[in-house]
Short mmCIF file of C-alpha atoms and ligand atoms in Angstrom, two decimals:
data_model
loop_
_atom_site.label_atom_id
_atom_site.label_comp_id
_atom_site.label_asym_id
_atom_site.label_seq_id
_atom_site.Cartn_x
_atom_site.Cartn_y
_atom_site.Cartn_z
CA MET A 1 313.79 42.49 50.56
CA ARG A 2 314.13 44.52 47.21
CA GLN A 3 313.27 48.63 47.80
CA ASP A 4 311.16 49.68 44.96
CA HIS A 5 307.98 48.48 45.68
CA LEU A 6 305.12 51.42 45.56
CA ILE A 7 303.22 51.41 48.83
CA SER A 8 302.92 54.55 50.13
CA ALA A 9 303.20 58.23 48.85
CA ALA A 10 306.04 58.35 51.59
CA ASN A 11 307.80 56.32 49.60
CA LEU A 12 308.10 58.92 46.61
CA SER A 13 310.82 61.39 47.36
CA ARG A 14 310.74 64.90 44.54
CA GLU A 15 313.57 62.70 42.37
CA ARG A 16 311.22 59.55 42.38
CA ILE A 17 308.22 61.18 41.53
CA GLU A 18 309.89 63.93 38.43
CA ALA A 19 311.68 60.85 37.17
CA VAL A 20 308.45 58.56 36.77
CA LEU A 21 306.62 62.02 35.57
CA ASP A 22 309.48 63.02 32.78
CA ARG A 23 309.04 59.46 31.56
CA ALA A 24 305.59 59.75 31.10
CA ALA A 25 305.84 62.53 29.35
CA ALA A 26 308.70 60.86 27.16
CA ILE A 27 305.57 58.34 26.34
CA ASP A 28 303.08 60.59 25.65
CA ALA A 29 305.05 62.25 23.10
CA ASP A 30 305.92 58.90 21.68
CA PRO A 31 303.56 55.76 22.42
CA ALA A 32 305.18 54.12 19.69
CA ALA A 33 308.80 53.82 21.30
CA TYR A 34 307.39 51.93 24.44
CA ARG A 35 305.31 49.07 22.45
CA GLN A 36 307.76 46.24 22.28
CA ARG A 37 309.46 47.51 25.80
CA HIS A 38 309.16 44.48 27.81
CA ALA A 39 307.71 42.03 25.57
CA GLY A 40 307.85 38.64 27.50
CA ALA A 41 306.89 40.33 31.29
CA VAL A 42 303.57 39.37 33.06
CA LEU A 43 302.31 41.28 35.53
CA ALA A 44 299.46 39.58 38.37
CA LEU A 45 296.40 41.73 38.50
CA CYS A 46 295.43 40.90 42.27
CA PHE A 47 292.62 42.98 43.48
CA PHE A 48 290.91 41.62 46.39
CA GLU A 49 288.12 44.48 46.21
CA PRO A 50 286.44 44.87 42.82
CA SER A 51 287.91 48.54 41.42
CA THR A 52 287.53 47.60 37.72
CA ARG A 53 288.96 50.98 36.07
CA THR A 54 292.11 51.20 38.11
CA LYS A 55 292.62 47.38 37.73
CA MET A 56 291.86 48.39 33.41
CA SER A 57 294.04 51.08 33.19
CA PHE A 58 296.95 48.72 35.12
CA ASP A 59 296.23 46.47 32.44
CA THR A 60 296.24 48.80 29.21
CA ALA A 61 299.21 49.77 30.34
CA MET A 62 301.16 46.81 30.41
CA LYS A 63 299.56 45.65 27.66
CA ARG A 64 301.24 48.89 25.70
CA LEU A 65 304.33 48.07 26.81
CA GLY A 66 304.16 44.82 25.00
CA GLY A 67 303.72 42.60 28.72
CA THR A 68 300.83 39.79 29.41
CA THR A 69 298.28 40.14 32.63
CA VAL A 70 297.42 37.35 34.59
CA ASP A 71 294.37 38.29 36.53
CA MET A 72 293.01 36.31 40.20
CA GLY A 73 289.53 37.38 39.49
CA THR A 74 287.59 37.62 41.84
CA VAL A 75 287.90 36.67 45.68
CA GLU A 76 284.53 35.03 45.29
CA SER A 77 285.86 32.40 42.99
CA SER A 78 289.74 32.05 44.76
CA SER A 79 291.19 30.44 46.93
CA VAL A 80 291.09 33.32 49.01
CA LYS A 81 287.26 32.36 49.73
CA LYS A 82 288.76 29.50 51.27
CA GLY A 83 290.07 30.93 53.99
CA GLU A 84 294.13 31.91 52.41
CA THR A 85 296.58 34.60 53.77
CA LEU A 86 297.45 37.79 51.96
CA ALA A 87 300.92 35.48 52.35
CA ASP A 88 300.62 32.93 50.79
CA THR A 89 298.44 34.10 48.03
CA VAL A 90 301.19 37.03 47.04
CA ARG A 91 304.24 34.08 47.79
CA VAL A 92 302.58 31.71 45.15
CA VAL A 93 301.76 34.70 42.54
CA GLU A 94 305.17 36.17 42.66
CA GLY A 95 305.95 32.56 40.86
CA TYR A 96 303.70 33.47 37.74
CA ALA A 97 304.94 37.30 37.14
CA ASP A 98 307.26 40.13 36.97
CA ALA A 99 305.55 42.37 38.78
CA ILE A 100 302.44 42.31 41.19
CA VAL A 101 299.36 45.21 41.98
CA LEU A 102 297.87 45.15 44.69
CA ARG A 103 293.79 45.86 45.81
CA HIS A 104 293.30 45.21 49.19
CA PRO A 105 290.26 46.44 51.84
CA SER A 106 292.81 46.11 54.73
CA GLU A 107 294.78 49.34 55.92
CA GLY A 108 298.76 48.36 55.56
CA ALA A 109 297.78 45.04 53.12
CA ALA A 110 300.18 46.14 50.47
CA LYS A 111 303.35 46.68 53.18
CA MET A 112 302.80 43.92 54.55
CA ALA A 113 302.82 41.60 51.27
CA SER A 114 305.70 43.38 50.04
CA GLU A 115 307.44 42.08 52.55
CA PHE A 116 307.08 38.67 51.14
CA VAL A 117 307.82 38.81 47.97
CA ASP A 118 311.20 39.61 45.55
CA VAL A 119 309.00 40.81 43.10
CA PRO A 120 308.30 44.70 42.23
CA LEU A 121 304.62 45.59 43.98
CA VAL A 122 302.65 48.44 43.55
CA ASN A 123 299.70 49.29 45.93
CA ALA A 124 296.49 49.86 43.75
CA GLY A 125 294.54 51.09 47.28
CA ASP A 126 294.77 49.07 50.70
CA GLY A 127 291.80 50.34 52.56
CA ALA A 128 291.38 53.72 53.83
CA GLY A 129 295.32 54.23 53.66
CA GLN A 130 296.83 54.51 50.22
CA HIS A 131 296.86 55.08 46.80
CA PRO A 132 300.28 56.05 44.98
CA SER A 133 299.79 55.75 41.25
CA GLN A 134 296.54 57.79 41.43
CA THR A 135 298.84 59.91 42.69
CA LEU A 136 301.53 59.72 40.26
CA LEU A 137 299.21 60.37 37.80
CA ASP A 138 297.37 63.41 39.52
CA LEU A 139 301.26 65.15 40.07
CA TYR A 140 301.73 64.60 36.51
CA THR A 141 298.27 66.10 35.47
CA ILE A 142 299.29 69.45 38.35
CA ARG A 143 302.62 69.71 36.59
CA GLU A 144 300.84 69.32 32.98
CA ARG A 145 298.40 72.15 33.95
CA ALA A 146 300.19 74.14 36.18
CA GLY A 147 303.62 73.17 37.09
CA LEU A 148 304.81 72.00 40.47
CA ASP A 149 306.06 74.73 43.08
CA ASP A 150 304.44 77.67 44.44
CA LEU A 151 301.11 76.50 44.44
CA SER A 152 297.42 76.36 45.87
CA VAL A 153 296.38 73.45 45.89
CA GLY A 154 292.82 72.72 47.88
CA ILE A 155 291.77 69.04 48.31
CA MET A 156 288.00 69.25 49.36
CA GLY A 157 285.36 65.95 50.25
CA ASP A 158 285.95 63.49 52.53
CA LEU A 159 289.72 63.54 53.38
CA LYS A 160 289.22 61.09 56.59
CA TYR A 161 288.61 57.79 54.13
CA GLY A 162 289.77 59.27 50.92
CA ARG A 163 293.11 57.16 50.58
CA THR A 164 293.87 59.68 46.70
CA VAL A 165 294.02 62.27 49.46
CA HIS A 166 295.96 60.91 51.80
CA SER A 167 298.36 59.92 49.17
CA LEU A 168 298.37 63.08 47.14
CA ALA A 169 299.12 65.28 50.24
CA HIS A 170 302.11 63.18 51.24
CA ALA A 171 303.55 63.95 47.71
CA LEU A 172 302.64 67.63 47.83
CA THR A 173 305.01 67.91 50.60
CA ASN A 174 308.22 67.57 48.46
CA PHE A 175 307.03 70.46 46.41
CA ASP A 176 306.67 74.40 47.31
CA VAL A 177 302.51 74.07 47.45
CA ARG A 178 300.23 75.75 49.93
CA GLN A 179 297.70 72.62 50.95
CA HIS A 180 294.22 73.62 51.54
CA PHE A 181 291.99 70.94 53.51
CA ILE A 182 288.30 72.00 52.87
CA SER A 183 285.66 69.38 54.48
CA PRO A 184 282.73 68.91 57.10
CA GLU A 185 284.12 68.72 60.23
CA SER A 186 283.47 65.27 61.03
CA LEU A 187 285.65 63.96 58.06
CA ARG A 188 288.75 66.10 58.54
CA LEU A 189 292.61 64.34 57.58
CA PRO A 190 293.01 61.54 59.53
CA ARG A 191 295.76 62.02 63.09
CA ASN A 192 298.44 60.29 61.13
CA VAL A 193 298.08 62.51 58.06
CA ARG A 194 298.38 65.56 59.86
CA PHE A 195 300.72 64.27 61.90
CA ASP A 196 303.48 63.41 58.52
CA LEU A 197 302.15 67.01 57.05
CA HIS A 198 303.71 68.93 60.23
CA GLU A 199 306.39 66.38 60.74
CA ALA A 200 307.16 67.53 56.86
CA GLY A 201 306.96 70.95 57.34
CA ALA A 202 304.32 71.19 55.01
CA GLN A 203 302.02 74.84 54.70
CA VAL A 204 298.62 73.82 55.57
CA ARG A 205 295.05 75.13 56.22
CA GLU A 206 291.94 73.94 57.14
CA HIS A 207 288.52 74.76 56.23
CA THR A 208 284.89 73.98 56.96
CA ASP A 209 283.76 76.13 53.55
CA LEU A 210 285.36 76.23 50.30
CA ASP A 211 284.25 80.01 49.63
CA GLU A 212 287.03 80.99 52.16
CA VAL A 213 290.21 80.21 49.61
CA LEU A 214 288.72 79.34 46.28
CA PRO A 215 289.65 82.79 44.92
CA GLU A 216 293.27 82.12 45.58
CA LEU A 217 293.43 78.14 44.26
CA ASP A 218 295.22 76.96 41.27
CA VAL A 219 293.95 73.28 41.70
CA LEU A 220 290.49 71.90 43.46
CA TYR A 221 290.75 68.67 43.61
CA VAL A 222 287.43 66.95 45.03
CA THR A 223 286.49 64.02 46.43
CA ARG A 224 283.24 62.02 46.92
CA ILE A 225 281.59 62.05 50.23
CA GLN A 226 280.18 58.36 51.08
CA ARG A 227 276.62 58.07 51.92
CA GLU A 228 277.57 55.26 53.99
CA ARG A 229 279.93 57.62 56.45
CA PHE A 230 276.98 59.02 57.89
CA PRO A 231 274.12 57.22 59.86
CA ASP A 232 271.67 59.68 59.10
CA GLU A 233 270.45 60.82 55.29
CA ASN A 234 269.63 63.94 56.68
CA GLU A 235 273.08 64.66 57.75
CA TYR A 236 274.12 63.41 54.45
CA ARG A 237 272.27 65.30 52.55
CA ALA A 238 272.99 69.01 54.48
CA VAL A 239 276.63 68.29 54.21
CA ALA A 240 276.66 66.77 50.63
CA GLY A 241 275.32 70.19 49.16
CA GLN A 242 277.93 72.31 50.76
CA TYR A 243 280.70 70.53 49.25
CA ARG A 244 278.88 70.64 45.24
CA ILE A 245 280.34 72.17 43.09
CA ASP A 246 278.79 73.91 39.68
CA SER A 247 278.93 76.73 37.12
CA GLU A 248 277.61 79.26 39.92
CA THR A 249 280.13 77.82 42.56
CA LEU A 250 283.15 78.58 39.83
CA ASP A 251 282.75 82.00 39.73
CA ALA A 252 284.65 83.34 42.20
CA ALA A 253 287.34 81.13 40.95
CA ARG A 254 290.69 82.12 38.69
CA ASP A 255 290.24 81.75 35.21
CA ASP A 256 292.68 78.84 35.26
CA LEU A 257 291.80 77.35 38.04
CA SER A 258 291.82 73.22 37.67
CA VAL A 259 289.56 70.93 38.94
CA MET A 260 290.28 67.56 39.75
CA HIS A 261 288.63 64.66 40.33
CA PRO A 262 289.90 60.96 40.76
CA LEU A 263 286.71 59.58 39.59
CA PRO A 264 283.97 58.27 39.57
CA ARG A 265 281.89 61.52 40.19
CA VAL A 266 278.38 61.10 41.71
CA ASP A 267 276.79 64.51 41.99
CA GLU A 268 279.51 66.28 43.50
CA ILE A 269 280.56 68.01 40.48
CA ALA A 270 277.40 69.01 38.39
CA PRO A 271 277.84 67.98 34.25
CA GLU A 272 277.91 71.85 33.61
CA VAL A 273 281.40 71.65 34.71
CA ASP A 274 282.53 69.55 32.16
CA GLU A 275 282.12 71.82 29.51
CA THR A 276 283.96 74.49 31.28
CA GLN A 277 287.99 75.42 31.19
CA TYR A 278 288.06 74.31 34.20
CA ALA A 279 287.13 70.40 34.47
CA THR A 280 290.00 68.35 34.17
CA TYR A 281 288.96 65.10 35.54
CA PHE A 282 288.83 63.08 32.45
CA GLU A 283 291.99 64.42 31.58
CA GLN A 284 292.91 63.62 34.82
CA ALA A 285 291.97 59.51 34.33
CA HIS A 286 293.69 59.01 30.73
CA ASN A 287 296.65 60.54 32.33
CA GLY A 288 296.31 57.04 33.94
CA ILE A 289 297.76 55.10 30.85
CA PRO A 290 301.59 56.79 30.52
CA VAL A 291 301.66 57.69 34.37
CA ARG A 292 301.00 53.55 34.92
CA MET A 293 303.17 52.67 31.89
CA ALA A 294 306.03 55.18 33.24
CA LEU A 295 306.39 53.27 36.45
CA LEU A 296 305.92 49.76 35.63
CA ASP A 297 308.77 50.88 32.94
CA GLY A 298 310.61 51.72 35.81
CA LEU A 299 310.26 48.92 38.17
CA LEU A 300 310.48 46.38 35.40
CA THR A 301 313.46 47.72 33.95
CA ARG A 302 315.24 48.12 37.65
CA ALA A 303 313.85 44.44 38.18
CA THR A 304 315.84 43.12 34.98
CA GLU A 305 318.89 45.00 36.13
CA GLY A 306 318.53 43.66 39.44
CA GLY A 307 318.81 40.25 38.35
CA ARG A 308 321.92 40.36 35.45
CA MET B 1 316.14 57.16 103.22
CA SER B 2 312.93 59.23 102.36
CA ASP B 3 309.67 57.86 104.88
CA HIS B 4 307.75 57.63 101.24
CA GLU B 5 310.25 55.42 100.35
CA LEU B 6 309.58 53.38 103.32
CA ARG B 7 305.56 52.48 102.82
CA VAL B 8 307.08 49.77 100.38
CA SER B 9 309.31 47.03 102.07
CA LYS B 10 312.81 46.71 101.43
CA ILE B 11 313.95 43.86 99.09
CA ARG B 12 316.60 41.35 99.48
CA ASN B 13 317.54 40.73 95.68
CA GLY B 14 315.05 41.98 92.92
CA THR B 15 314.61 45.02 90.85
CA VAL B 16 312.66 48.11 92.14
CA ILE B 17 311.17 50.05 89.29
CA ASP B 18 310.58 53.97 90.34
CA HIS B 19 309.19 57.20 89.24
CA VAL B 20 306.80 55.26 87.16
CA ALA B 21 303.37 57.66 86.05
CA ALA B 22 300.78 57.21 88.76
CA GLY B 23 298.48 54.23 88.02
CA GLN B 24 300.61 52.41 85.99
CA ALA B 25 302.01 50.01 88.21
CA LEU B 26 299.61 47.16 87.56
CA ASN B 27 300.30 48.11 83.76
CA VAL B 28 303.95 47.75 84.20
CA LEU B 29 303.26 44.38 85.75
CA ALA B 30 300.87 43.47 82.81
CA ILE B 31 303.62 43.71 80.68
CA LEU B 32 306.32 41.94 82.53
CA GLY B 33 304.26 39.55 82.84
CA ILE B 34 304.42 39.07 86.49
CA ASP B 35 301.16 38.35 88.19
CA GLY B 36 303.05 36.38 91.24
CA SER B 37 301.93 32.31 89.81
CA GLU B 38 305.76 31.41 90.04
CA GLY B 39 306.10 32.56 93.31
CA GLU B 40 307.71 35.30 92.96
CA GLY B 41 307.64 38.84 95.58
CA VAL B 42 305.79 41.58 94.46
CA SER B 43 305.08 44.97 96.07
CA ILE B 44 303.72 47.86 94.61
CA GLY B 45 303.07 51.52 95.82
CA MET B 46 300.61 53.38 93.98
CA ASN B 47 300.17 57.24 94.22
CA VAL B 48 303.42 58.19 96.82
CA PRO B 49 303.86 61.44 96.77
CA SER B 50 307.91 62.59 94.29
CA ASP B 51 309.44 65.68 93.57
CA ARG B 52 310.00 64.44 90.22
CA LEU B 53 306.33 63.13 89.70
CA GLY B 54 304.13 65.09 92.68
CA ARG B 55 302.62 61.39 92.59
CA LYS B 56 304.40 58.22 91.32
CA ASP B 57 303.96 54.32 91.61
CA VAL B 58 306.78 51.61 92.71
CA VAL B 59 306.96 48.49 92.02
CA LYS B 60 309.44 46.16 93.37
CA VAL B 61 309.80 42.78 91.71
CA GLU B 62 312.39 39.76 94.62
CA ASP B 63 314.31 37.50 92.67
CA ARG B 64 313.85 39.01 89.12
CA GLU B 65 316.10 41.72 86.91
CA LEU B 66 314.86 42.99 84.13
CA SER B 67 316.31 42.10 80.53
CA GLN B 68 316.96 45.22 78.32
CA SER B 69 313.86 44.69 75.85
CA GLU B 70 311.22 44.10 79.10
CA VAL B 71 313.25 47.80 79.79
CA GLU B 72 312.59 48.98 76.55
CA VAL B 73 309.25 48.40 76.36
CA LEU B 74 308.39 49.43 79.85
CA SER B 75 310.07 53.16 78.66
CA LEU B 76 306.45 52.91 76.71
CA ILE B 77 304.14 53.15 79.45
CA ALA B 78 306.65 54.36 82.14
CA PRO B 79 308.74 56.94 80.34
CA GLU B 80 309.74 58.37 83.18
CA ALA B 81 310.72 55.38 85.33
CA SER B 82 314.23 54.37 86.76
CA ILE B 83 315.48 50.67 87.25
CA ASN B 84 317.16 49.79 90.09
CA ILE B 85 319.16 46.44 90.75
CA ILE B 86 319.10 44.84 94.14
CA ARG B 87 321.51 42.64 95.27
CA ASP B 88 322.07 41.87 98.90
CA TYR B 89 319.97 45.10 99.55
CA ASP B 90 321.96 47.02 98.09
CA VAL B 91 321.38 48.91 94.82
CA VAL B 92 324.21 47.10 92.18
CA GLU B 93 322.81 48.83 89.31
CA LYS B 94 320.86 52.41 88.55
CA SER B 95 319.19 53.50 84.68
CA ARG B 96 316.93 55.64 83.91
CA VAL B 97 315.02 53.38 80.72
CA ASP B 98 315.28 54.80 76.65
CA ARG B 99 312.95 54.44 74.86
CA PRO B 100 313.65 52.00 71.83
CA ASP B 101 312.96 52.80 68.07
CA GLY B 102 310.45 50.63 67.84
CA VAL B 103 308.51 47.76 69.23
CA VAL B 104 307.68 43.99 67.81
CA GLY B 105 304.48 41.98 68.46
CA LEU B 106 304.10 43.81 71.85
CA LEU B 107 301.07 46.10 71.34
CA SER B 108 298.18 45.30 68.82
CA CYS B 109 296.72 47.88 66.55
CA PRO B 110 293.90 49.94 67.75
CA ASN B 111 292.88 49.98 64.05
CA ARG B 112 290.57 47.31 63.29
CA ASN B 113 290.89 47.15 59.25
CA CYS B 114 294.57 47.58 60.14
CA ILE B 115 295.43 44.06 57.91
CA THR B 116 297.84 42.80 61.16
CA ASN B 117 294.44 41.39 62.62
CA ASP B 118 293.58 39.65 59.74
CA GLY B 119 295.65 36.78 60.89
CA GLU B 120 298.23 36.80 58.53
CA PRO B 121 301.61 35.18 59.85
CA ILE B 122 303.23 38.24 60.60
CA ALA B 123 303.87 40.11 64.16
CA SER B 124 302.97 43.76 64.99
CA LYS B 125 305.45 46.01 64.47
CA PHE B 126 304.98 49.89 65.99
CA THR B 127 307.05 52.63 65.58
CA VAL B 128 308.32 55.21 68.27
CA VAL B 129 307.50 58.58 67.85
CA ASP B 130 307.08 62.01 69.40
CA ASP B 131 304.57 61.07 72.10
CA GLY B 132 302.83 57.46 71.17
CA VAL B 133 303.73 54.93 69.01
CA ARG B 134 302.74 53.93 65.28
CA CYS B 135 301.51 51.12 63.34
CA ALA B 136 304.06 50.29 60.63
CA TYR B 137 302.01 49.17 58.54
CA CYS B 138 298.87 50.86 58.63
CA ASP B 139 300.28 54.17 60.27
CA SER B 140 297.67 54.58 63.26
CA ILE B 141 299.10 56.63 66.03
CA ILE B 142 298.85 55.57 69.41
CA ARG B 143 298.69 58.38 71.72
CA ASP B 144 297.43 58.04 75.05
CA GLY B 145 296.34 54.55 76.72
CA ILE B 146 299.59 52.55 75.18
CA ALA B 147 299.09 49.67 77.77
CA ASP B 148 295.51 49.22 76.70
CA HIS B 149 296.31 47.80 73.64
CA LEU B 150 299.23 45.27 75.03
CA ASP B 151 298.92 42.10 73.37
CA VAL B 152 300.64 39.78 76.50
CA GLN B 153 300.22 36.56 77.18
CA THR B 154 298.58 36.24 80.96
ZN1 ZN C 401 297.97 48.94 61.75
#
């Protein structure tokens, strides 16, 4: 089995992260130089649950490298609906494409799929598990804004089900970063993520109150608290309100704080924050293209070299 | 021989699994797929006083010697167990169990949303961590009640 899939942030060493981020910076500086780099290459987009933005982002990245994409379409219209296993689907798709991007509602789906194929496979989100390409663009954004060492990063919201959070927390253990996790008690980090952070010797603190820690943060990474996680609407409102950011909240923040969010947001960041120097989330979203170009470039280049 | 051990009868040929955590004897049999239907003699001592464990279970299975893979599996729920192979009333081999690095196809993942519970053509796979096991696919950790997740055919 090949080793250069991207399944989990646990596969991301500091060296590999820096290689992708450096390449992304080079692409950002001179996108034209990459325009024909993978002409003729095909990327398969296998999205077993809808995610328009992530899919568009990979689609755009591949096309800007000169390649093309094939899209499985929606699950409703595909053979998956007829009961085909994921293992069979990816083995068939492997024959069409030079690399596969997979989004799937079950945890561990990408890991399993990667065991059945010989082309590079990128996990674009598996259930509440991992979302490592999002993490790379998050890290790129943090590096552009504040560097990646000697930092205090606050991660706030739904830490239990938020796969972007799980991947980011893993990846940050490669750097000199103090991680602060801010969430309601019921949405704390899951046990396996806390286990990994502990194993990695990460500097971690957990909070229920943002005020405790806001003044020392360089980065505040906000995620959405989903209504469907709560049995009771009132309980949801009580919790969600406490983790909402507006310009008043940010009075206590450092001037150079970056507020990030994987988007889409609902109301956890007030629109008035968009116009402040803190708002980094749109920049973060735009960084998805050069970072995913860099990621695909690395995987496709290695794949070609491996074939020689 | 101490009088504690007399509570469980001696066997001529077979395996004595000693120092099983109290209450786990039936799970040990479940793991080994032993239910007496093959006609093998099985005796169990439960909550026997023990110097090392306070209380322990003892399992004796006649005319059956455990394989290495069975011993590995056993170690997950009975890490303190010792295995005595008996031939003609003598202990010919005495060993402690070793925790394996991982187990395949033996446990089912407690995470209902895990891909291993989706009917895919793969066996479950767990790595053994400090005080439990961890699904190699979804990363869920099982610490307590590992025996509850046994995927044994009965
Ligand atoms: Zn699992």
